[in-house]
PDB file of C-alpha atoms in Angstrom:
ATOM      1  CA  MET E   1    -109.236 -41.242  64.177  1.00 45.00           C
ATOM      2  CA  LYS E   2    -107.668 -43.210  61.305  1.00 43.00           C
ATOM      3  CA  ARG E   3    -111.077 -43.793  59.715  1.00 46.00           C
ATOM      4  CA  LYS E   4    -111.885 -40.095  59.930  1.00 47.00           C
ATOM      5  CA  LYS E   5    -108.530 -39.181  58.427  1.00 47.00           C
ATOM      6  CA  ARG E   6    -108.980 -41.632  55.577  1.00 51.00           C
ATOM      7  CA  GLY E   7    -112.466 -40.281  54.938  1.00 52.00           C
ATOM      8  CA  HIS E   8    -111.124 -36.748  54.896  1.00 51.00           C
ATOM      9  CA  LEU E   9    -108.421 -37.701  52.408  1.00 48.00           C
ATOM     10  CA  LYS E  10    -110.953 -39.395  50.149  1.00 52.00           C
ATOM     11  CA  ASN E  11    -113.176 -36.320  50.228  1.00 56.00           C
ATOM     12  CA  MET E  12    -110.221 -34.076  49.449  1.00 57.00           C
ATOM     13  CA  ALA E  13    -109.204 -36.330  46.533  1.00 52.00           C
ATOM     14  CA  LEU E  14    -112.750 -36.293  45.175  1.00 53.00           C
ATOM     15  CA  PHE E  15    -112.910 -32.519  45.537  1.00 52.00           C
ATOM     16  CA  MET E  16    -109.632 -32.053  43.677  1.00 56.00           C
ATOM     17  CA  PHE E  17    -110.771 -34.415  40.904  1.00 52.00           C
ATOM     18  CA  LEU E  18    -114.074 -32.560  40.450  1.00 51.00           C
ATOM     19  CA  LEU E  19    -112.228 -29.242  40.454  1.00 52.00           C
ATOM     20  CA  LEU E  20    -109.891 -30.518  37.734  1.00 53.00           C
ATOM     21  CA  VAL E  21    -112.817 -31.749  35.626  1.00 44.00           C
ATOM     22  CA  ALA E  22    -114.555 -28.377  36.017  1.00 49.00           C
ATOM     23  CA  CYS E  23    -111.421 -26.472  34.970  1.00 49.00           C
ATOM     24  CA  VAL E  24    -110.853 -28.663  31.928  1.00 41.00           C
ATOM     25  CA  GLY E  25    -114.509 -28.387  30.984  1.00 44.00           C
ATOM     26  CA  TYR E  26    -114.355 -24.594  31.189  1.00 40.00           C
ATOM     27  CA  PHE E  27    -111.243 -24.516  29.026  1.00 38.00           C
ATOM     28  CA  LEU E  28    -112.873 -26.698  26.380  1.00 36.00           C
ATOM     29  CA  VAL E  29    -116.076 -24.680  26.293  1.00 34.00           C
ATOM     30  CA  VAL E  30    -114.206 -21.371  26.033  1.00 35.00           C
ATOM     31  CA  ASN E  31    -112.092 -22.657  23.176  1.00 38.00           C
ATOM     32  CA  GLY E  32    -114.989 -24.240  21.331  1.00 35.00           C
ATOM     33  CA  VAL E  33    -113.490 -27.731  21.547  1.00 33.00           C
ATOM     34  CA  ILE E  34    -116.489 -29.412  23.132  1.00 28.00           C
ATOM     35  CA  HIS E  35    -118.782 -28.044  20.450  1.00 34.00           C
ATOM     36  CA  TYR E  36    -116.657 -29.339  17.591  1.00 35.00           C
ATOM     37  CA  SER E  37    -115.699 -32.605  19.317  1.00 35.00           C
ATOM     38  CA  SER E  38    -119.338 -33.456  19.913  1.00 36.00           C
ATOM     39  CA  LYS E  39    -120.030 -32.788  16.259  1.00 42.00           C
ATOM     40  CA  LEU E  40    -117.172 -35.031  15.203  1.00 41.00           C
ATOM     41  CA  LYS E  41    -118.385 -37.863  17.419  1.00 38.00           C
ATOM     42  CA  SER E  42    -121.957 -37.491  16.184  1.00 41.00           C
ATOM     43  CA  PHE E  43    -120.723 -37.908  12.618  1.00 43.00           C
ATOM     44  CA  GLY E  44    -118.577 -40.917  13.515  1.00 41.00           C
ATOM     45  CA  ILE E  45    -115.401 -39.076  12.509  1.00 40.00           C
ATOM     46  CA  ILE E  46    -112.081 -39.518  14.271  1.00 37.00           C
ATOM     47  CA  LYS E  47    -111.253 -37.043  17.023  1.00 39.00           C
ATOM     48  CA  GLN E  48    -110.070 -33.626  15.989  1.00 48.00           C
ATOM     49  CA  GLU E  49    -106.613 -34.067  17.483  1.00 52.00           C
ATOM     50  CA  GLU E  50    -106.045 -37.033  15.141  1.00 67.00           C
ATOM     51  CA  HIS E  51    -106.611 -34.932  12.016  1.00 75.00           C
ATOM     52  CA  ASN E  52    -103.766 -33.409  10.057  1.00 92.00           C
ATOM     53  CA  THR E  53    -103.352 -29.690   9.665  1.00 96.00           C
ATOM     54  CA  ALA E  54    -103.430 -28.493   6.068  1.00 96.00           C
ATOM     55  CA  SER E  55     -99.973 -27.694   4.734  1.00 94.00           C
ATOM     56  CA  ASP E  56     -98.779 -24.996   2.348  1.00 95.00           C
ATOM     57  CA  LYS E  57     -95.651 -26.917   1.358  1.00 95.00           C
ATOM     58  CA  TYR E  58     -96.695 -26.722  -2.317  1.00 97.00           C
ATOM     59  CA  GLY E  59     -97.741 -23.090  -2.013  1.00 96.00           C
ATOM     60  CA  TRP E  60    -100.757 -21.324  -0.521  1.00 97.00           C
ATOM     61  CA  GLU E  61    -102.830 -21.949  -3.631  1.00 97.00           C
ATOM     62  CA  LEU E  62    -102.458 -25.739  -3.264  1.00 98.00           C
ATOM     63  CA  MET E  63    -103.263 -26.012   0.436  1.00 98.00           C
ATOM     64  CA  LEU E  64    -105.447 -29.120   0.678  1.00 97.00           C
ATOM     65  CA  VAL E  65    -108.362 -28.700   3.068  1.00 97.00           C
ATOM     66  CA  ASN E  66    -110.810 -31.569   3.460  1.00 95.00           C
ATOM     67  CA  ARG E  67    -112.134 -33.955   6.111  1.00 91.00           C
ATOM     68  CA  ASP E  68    -108.628 -35.150   6.900  1.00 93.00           C
ATOM     69  CA  ASN E  69    -106.805 -31.820   6.708  1.00 96.00           C
ATOM     70  CA  TYR E  70    -107.990 -28.937   8.858  1.00 97.00           C
ATOM     71  CA  VAL E  71    -107.496 -25.224   8.249  1.00 96.00           C
ATOM     72  CA  PRO E  72    -104.527 -24.151  10.407  1.00 95.00           C
ATOM     73  CA  ASP E  73    -105.478 -22.575  13.729  1.00 91.00           C
ATOM     74  CA  ILE E  74    -103.531 -19.473  12.731  1.00 92.00           C
ATOM     75  CA  TYR E  75    -104.356 -18.563   9.151  1.00 94.00           C
ATOM     76  CA  GLU E  76    -104.254 -14.937   8.067  1.00 94.00           C
ATOM     77  CA  ILE E  77    -106.107 -13.579   5.043  1.00 96.00           C
ATOM     78  CA  ASP E  78    -105.733 -10.229   3.340  1.00 97.00           C
ATOM     79  CA  PHE E  79    -109.363  -9.690   2.399  1.00 97.00           C
ATOM     80  CA  MET E  80    -110.811  -8.089  -0.688  1.00 97.00           C
ATOM     81  CA  GLU E  81    -114.483  -7.148  -0.420  1.00 98.00           C
ATOM     82  CA  LEU E  82    -116.534  -7.568  -3.594  1.00 97.00           C
ATOM     83  CA  SER E  83    -119.299  -5.216  -4.700  1.00 95.00           C
ATOM     84  CA  ASN E  84    -121.985  -7.460  -3.165  1.00 96.00           C
ATOM     85  CA  GLY E  85    -120.227  -7.624   0.215  1.00 97.00           C
ATOM     86  CA  GLN E  86    -118.690 -11.086  -0.186  1.00 98.00           C
ATOM     87  CA  LYS E  87    -115.043 -11.375   0.816  1.00 98.00           C
ATOM     88  CA  ILE E  88    -112.175 -13.286  -0.807  1.00 98.00           C
ATOM     89  CA  ASP E  89    -108.414 -13.526  -0.454  1.00 98.00           C
ATOM     90  CA  SER E  90    -107.049 -10.503  -2.327  1.00 98.00           C
ATOM     91  CA  ARG E  91    -104.497 -12.720  -4.109  1.00 98.00           C
ATOM     92  CA  ILE E  92    -107.175 -14.412  -6.223  1.00 98.00           C
ATOM     93  CA  TYR E  93    -109.077 -11.229  -7.092  1.00 98.00           C
ATOM     94  CA  PRO E  94    -107.263 -10.375 -10.363  1.00 98.00           C
ATOM     95  CA  TYR E  95    -107.821 -13.875 -11.759  1.00 98.00           C
ATOM     96  CA  LEU E  96    -111.445 -13.997 -10.633  1.00 98.00           C
ATOM     97  CA  GLN E  97    -112.137 -10.579 -12.142  1.00 98.00           C
ATOM     98  CA  GLU E  98    -110.504 -11.538 -15.435  1.00 98.00           C
ATOM     99  CA  MET E  99    -112.551 -14.744 -15.577  1.00 98.00           C
ATOM    100  CA  PHE E 100    -115.810 -12.908 -14.891  1.00 98.00           C
ATOM    101  CA  ASP E 101    -115.019 -10.206 -17.465  1.00 98.00           C
ATOM    102  CA  ASP E 102    -114.367 -12.817 -20.147  1.00 98.00           C
ATOM    103  CA  ALA E 103    -117.502 -14.734 -19.186  1.00 98.00           C
ATOM    104  CA  ARG E 104    -119.625 -11.599 -19.566  1.00 98.00           C
ATOM    105  CA  ASN E 105    -118.048 -10.876 -22.914  1.00 98.00           C
ATOM    106  CA  ALA E 106    -119.136 -14.386 -23.914  1.00 98.00           C
ATOM    107  CA  GLY E 107    -122.727 -13.661 -22.889  1.00 98.00           C
ATOM    108  CA  VAL E 108    -122.854 -15.352 -19.471  1.00 98.00           C
ATOM    109  CA  TYR E 109    -123.182 -13.451 -16.219  1.00 98.00           C
ATOM    110  CA  PRO E 110    -121.693 -15.056 -13.104  1.00 98.00           C
ATOM    111  CA  PHE E 111    -121.462 -13.583  -9.619  1.00 98.00           C
ATOM    112  CA  VAL E 112    -119.973 -14.761  -6.324  1.00 98.00           C
ATOM    113  CA  ARG E 113    -122.802 -15.951  -4.108  1.00 97.00           C
ATOM    114  CA  GLU E 114    -120.497 -17.151  -1.322  1.00 97.00           C
ATOM    115  CA  GLY E 115    -116.884 -16.301  -0.609  1.00 98.00           C
ATOM    116  CA  TYR E 116    -115.098 -16.416   2.722  1.00 98.00           C
ATOM    117  CA  ARG E 117    -116.901 -17.943   5.701  1.00 96.00           C
ATOM    118  CA  THR E 118    -116.018 -18.028   9.366  1.00 95.00           C
ATOM    119  CA  ALA E 119    -116.113 -21.317  11.277  1.00 94.00           C
ATOM    120  CA  GLU E 120    -119.258 -20.085  13.025  1.00 96.00           C
ATOM    121  CA  GLU E 121    -120.990 -19.387   9.718  1.00 96.00           C
ATOM    122  CA  GLN E 122    -119.977 -22.820   8.444  1.00 94.00           C
ATOM    123  CA  GLN E 123    -121.405 -24.440  11.579  1.00 95.00           C
ATOM    124  CA  GLN E 124    -124.721 -22.625  11.129  1.00 96.00           C
ATOM    125  CA  ILE E 125    -125.010 -23.772   7.518  1.00 94.00           C
ATOM    126  CA  LEU E 126    -124.353 -27.356   8.584  1.00 95.00           C
ATOM    127  CA  ASP E 127    -126.878 -27.167  11.419  1.00 96.00           C
ATOM    128  CA  ASP E 128    -129.505 -25.720   9.073  1.00 97.00           C
ATOM    129  CA  LYS E 129    -128.886 -28.476   6.518  1.00 96.00           C
ATOM    130  CA  ILE E 130    -129.273 -31.179   9.170  1.00 97.00           C
ATOM    131  CA  ALA E 131    -132.470 -29.556  10.427  1.00 97.00           C
ATOM    132  CA  ALA E 132    -133.853 -29.451   6.888  1.00 97.00           C
ATOM    133  CA  TYR E 133    -133.285 -33.174   6.419  1.00 97.00           C
ATOM    134  CA  ARG E 134    -134.766 -33.909   9.830  1.00 97.00           C
ATOM    135  CA  SER E 135    -137.896 -31.978   8.847  1.00 97.00           C
ATOM    136  CA  GLU E 136    -138.199 -34.254   5.813  1.00 97.00           C
ATOM    137  CA  GLY E 137    -138.350 -37.292   8.094  1.00 97.00           C
ATOM    138  CA  TYR E 138    -134.701 -38.380   8.067  1.00 97.00           C
ATOM    139  CA  THR E 139    -133.379 -40.021  11.212  1.00 97.00           C
ATOM    140  CA  LYS E 140    -130.778 -38.014  13.139  1.00 95.00           C
ATOM    141  CA  HIS E 141    -127.964 -40.237  11.865  1.00 95.00           C
ATOM    142  CA  MET E 142    -129.130 -40.157   8.242  1.00 97.00           C
ATOM    143  CA  ALA E 143    -129.713 -36.395   8.354  1.00 96.00           C
ATOM    144  CA  GLU E 144    -126.171 -35.830   9.596  1.00 95.00           C
ATOM    145  CA  GLU E 145    -124.595 -38.180   7.060  1.00 92.00           C
ATOM    146  CA  THR E 146    -126.546 -36.702   4.145  1.00 93.00           C
ATOM    147  CA  ALA E 147    -125.841 -33.124   5.211  1.00 93.00           C
ATOM    148  CA  MET E 148    -122.134 -33.920   5.363  1.00 88.00           C
ATOM    149  CA  GLU E 149    -122.209 -34.801   1.663  1.00 84.00           C
ATOM    150  CA  TRP E 150    -123.068 -31.182   0.917  1.00 86.00           C
ATOM    151  CA  VAL E 151    -121.717 -29.118   3.792  1.00 90.00           C
ATOM    152  CA  ALA E 152    -118.237 -29.386   5.273  1.00 90.00           C
ATOM    153  CA  LEU E 153    -117.607 -29.564   8.997  1.00 92.00           C
ATOM    154  CA  PRO E 154    -116.168 -26.309  10.384  1.00 94.00           C
ATOM    155  CA  GLY E 155    -112.411 -26.384  10.007  1.00 95.00           C
ATOM    156  CA  THR E 156    -112.611 -28.516   6.867  1.00 95.00           C
ATOM    157  CA  SER E 157    -114.226 -25.994   4.512  1.00 95.00           C
ATOM    158  CA  GLU E 158    -112.249 -24.300   1.754  1.00 96.00           C
ATOM    159  CA  HIS E 159    -114.443 -21.245   2.241  1.00 97.00           C
ATOM    160  CA  GLN E 160    -112.456 -20.592   5.407  1.00 97.00           C
ATOM    161  CA  LEU E 161    -109.340 -20.125   3.245  1.00 97.00           C
ATOM    162  CA  GLY E 162    -110.866 -17.335   1.184  1.00 98.00           C
ATOM    163  CA  ILE E 163    -109.698 -18.888  -2.099  1.00 98.00           C
ATOM    164  CA  ALA E 164    -112.885 -20.817  -2.888  1.00 98.00           C
ATOM    165  CA  VAL E 165    -116.097 -19.279  -4.191  1.00 98.00           C
ATOM    166  CA  ASP E 166    -119.620 -20.440  -4.925  1.00 98.00           C
ATOM    167  CA  ILE E 167    -120.575 -18.958  -8.300  1.00 98.00           C
ATOM    168  CA  ASN E 168    -124.154 -18.475  -9.445  1.00 98.00           C
ATOM    169  CA  ALA E 169    -125.782 -16.813 -12.435  1.00 98.00           C
ATOM    170  CA  ASP E 170    -127.592 -13.531 -12.837  1.00 97.00           C
ATOM    171  CA  THR E 171    -130.708 -15.348 -14.012  1.00 97.00           C
ATOM    172  CA  SER E 172    -132.199 -12.153 -15.434  1.00 98.00           C
ATOM    173  CA  LYS E 173    -129.527 -12.389 -18.151  1.00 97.00           C
ATOM    174  CA  CYS E 174    -128.643 -16.097 -18.468  1.00 98.00           C
ATOM    175  CA  SER E 175    -129.319 -19.488 -16.935  1.00 98.00           C
ATOM    176  CA  ARG E 176    -127.354 -21.269 -14.217  1.00 98.00           C
ATOM    177  CA  ASP E 177    -126.449 -23.966 -16.732  1.00 98.00           C
ATOM    178  CA  ASP E 178    -124.987 -21.303 -19.028  1.00 98.00           C
ATOM    179  CA  VAL E 179    -122.652 -20.219 -16.241  1.00 98.00           C
ATOM    180  CA  TYR E 180    -121.827 -23.734 -15.038  1.00 98.00           C
ATOM    181  CA  ASN E 181    -121.030 -24.955 -18.541  1.00 98.00           C
ATOM    182  CA  TRP E 182    -118.854 -21.941 -19.329  1.00 98.00           C
ATOM    183  CA  LEU E 183    -116.921 -22.342 -16.077  1.00 98.00           C
ATOM    184  CA  LEU E 184    -116.440 -26.057 -16.649  1.00 98.00           C
ATOM    185  CA  GLU E 185    -114.873 -25.364 -20.040  1.00 98.00           C
ATOM    186  CA  ASN E 186    -112.905 -22.213 -19.255  1.00 98.00           C
ATOM    187  CA  SER E 187    -112.151 -21.759 -15.538  1.00 98.00           C
ATOM    188  CA  TYR E 188    -108.805 -23.574 -15.735  1.00 98.00           C
ATOM    189  CA  LYS E 189    -107.464 -20.794 -17.978  1.00 98.00           C
ATOM    190  CA  TYR E 190    -107.624 -18.461 -14.985  1.00 98.00           C
ATOM    191  CA  GLY E 191    -106.285 -20.843 -12.341  1.00 98.00           C
ATOM    192  CA  PHE E 192    -109.619 -22.198 -11.050  1.00 98.00           C
ATOM    193  CA  ILE E 193    -110.973 -25.728 -10.846  1.00 98.00           C
ATOM    194  CA  GLN E 194    -114.386 -27.183 -10.123  1.00 98.00           C
ATOM    195  CA  ARG E 195    -113.451 -28.519  -6.720  1.00 98.00           C
ATOM    196  CA  TYR E 196    -116.105 -31.210  -6.317  1.00 96.00           C
ATOM    197  CA  PRO E 197    -116.780 -32.757  -9.747  1.00 96.00           C
ATOM    198  CA  SER E 198    -119.164 -35.599 -10.457  1.00 92.00           C
ATOM    199  CA  GLY E 199    -117.638 -39.037 -10.122  1.00 93.00           C
ATOM    200  CA  LYS E 200    -115.135 -37.971  -7.450  1.00 96.00           C
ATOM    201  CA  THR E 201    -117.318 -38.017  -4.333  1.00 93.00           C
ATOM    202  CA  SER E 202    -115.635 -41.165  -3.017  1.00 94.00           C
ATOM    203  CA  ILE E 203    -112.348 -39.222  -2.977  1.00 96.00           C
ATOM    204  CA  THR E 204    -113.421 -35.689  -2.067  1.00 94.00           C
ATOM    205  CA  GLY E 205    -116.169 -36.761   0.327  1.00 89.00           C
ATOM    206  CA  VAL E 206    -118.456 -34.102  -1.198  1.00 90.00           C
ATOM    207  CA  ALA E 207    -121.237 -34.531  -3.753  1.00 88.00           C
ATOM    208  CA  ASN E 208    -121.014 -32.825  -7.150  1.00 94.00           C
ATOM    209  CA  GLU E 209    -121.136 -29.035  -6.778  1.00 95.00           C
ATOM    210  CA  PRO E 210    -121.079 -27.314 -10.187  1.00 97.00           C
ATOM    211  CA  TRP E 211    -120.995 -23.906  -8.464  1.00 98.00           C
ATOM    212  CA  HIS E 212    -117.957 -24.413  -6.185  1.00 98.00           C
ATOM    213  CA  TYR E 213    -114.680 -23.217  -7.673  1.00 98.00           C
ATOM    214  CA  ARG E 214    -111.275 -23.100  -6.060  1.00 98.00           C
ATOM    215  CA  TYR E 215    -108.155 -21.208  -7.063  1.00 98.00           C
ATOM    216  CA  VAL E 216    -105.090 -23.470  -7.460  1.00 98.00           C
ATOM    217  CA  GLY E 217    -102.909 -21.487  -9.880  1.00 98.00           C
ATOM    218  CA  LYS E 218    -102.736 -21.795 -13.655  1.00 98.00           C
ATOM    219  CA  ASP E 219    -100.189 -24.629 -13.853  1.00 98.00           C
ATOM    220  CA  ALA E 220    -102.151 -26.862 -11.502  1.00 98.00           C
ATOM    221  CA  SER E 221    -105.542 -25.967 -12.981  1.00 98.00           C
ATOM    222  CA  GLU E 222    -104.402 -26.854 -16.481  1.00 98.00           C
ATOM    223  CA  ALA E 223    -102.941 -30.180 -15.323  1.00 98.00           C
ATOM    224  CA  ILE E 224    -106.113 -31.015 -13.413  1.00 98.00           C
ATOM    225  CA  HIS E 225    -108.341 -30.002 -16.337  1.00 98.00           C
ATOM    226  CA  GLN E 226    -106.422 -32.119 -18.845  1.00 97.00           C
ATOM    227  CA  SER E 227    -106.108 -35.188 -16.603  1.00 97.00           C
ATOM    228  CA  GLY E 228    -109.598 -35.215 -15.125  1.00 97.00           C
ATOM    229  CA  MET E 229    -108.164 -35.512 -11.628  1.00 97.00           C
ATOM    230  CA  CYS E 230    -109.585 -33.871  -8.525  1.00 98.00           C
ATOM    231  CA  LEU E 231    -107.353 -31.854  -6.209  1.00 98.00           C
ATOM    232  CA  GLU E 232    -106.688 -34.773  -3.849  1.00 98.00           C
ATOM    233  CA  GLU E 233    -105.457 -36.892  -6.757  1.00 98.00           C
ATOM    234  CA  TYR E 234    -103.310 -34.082  -8.115  1.00 98.00           C
ATOM    235  CA  ILE E 235    -101.677 -33.476  -4.719  1.00 97.00           C
ATOM    236  CA  ASP E 236    -100.868 -37.187  -4.541  1.00 96.00           C
ATOM    237  CA  THR E 237     -98.836 -36.879  -7.749  1.00 96.00           C
ATOM    238  CA  LEU E 238     -96.691 -34.212  -6.072  1.00 95.00           C
ATOM    239  CA  ASP E 239     -95.896 -36.250  -2.952  1.00 78.00           C
TER     240      ASP E 239
END
């Protein structure tokens, strides 16, 4: 009788353990944690719970989002939809419009190719980039590492804040270089910075992107422009 009772208790304990695992697994799948955690592990990045949450202690325009600072779980945006359907935070619209108007008056014709993105859209872009490198013969590890130089992991992309835009040129009227060069010289006047400049990849974790601009406010943009710092370096001077 004792052996049967012990066996019954062991079976009950095993059943309860498996039930607990199943419940936890369901919770993680529903909340998307397994999907993102598996991505983090595949990239050799520390677990999501060990990341910081981006802070707005210096103001919303200086919220630092990168591999170490995730977009807050609750982050509300008052959207403004542009004429081509792209969305941005309405607070940056006046400055973006002024910058584009002045650029056109100078003979260059920019437009917003990418504005706000959801986490799901960011994930798809990353998956597509990895697949592209894999099709070129990269190993899985190398494809993931190389893709991460160009595409941020969901939760770490400024596009999810709505205050970063990818700007391209209307090539029927001017070249991409015309737009990129004008932005590089003038964007700070309107509160924007080139977020991922050349020579700063070791700090930002992202390769040079001459099309990616981020609103930081006019005081910060002028300081960053004059000093040659990237946003991470500028934030460090405020701490």
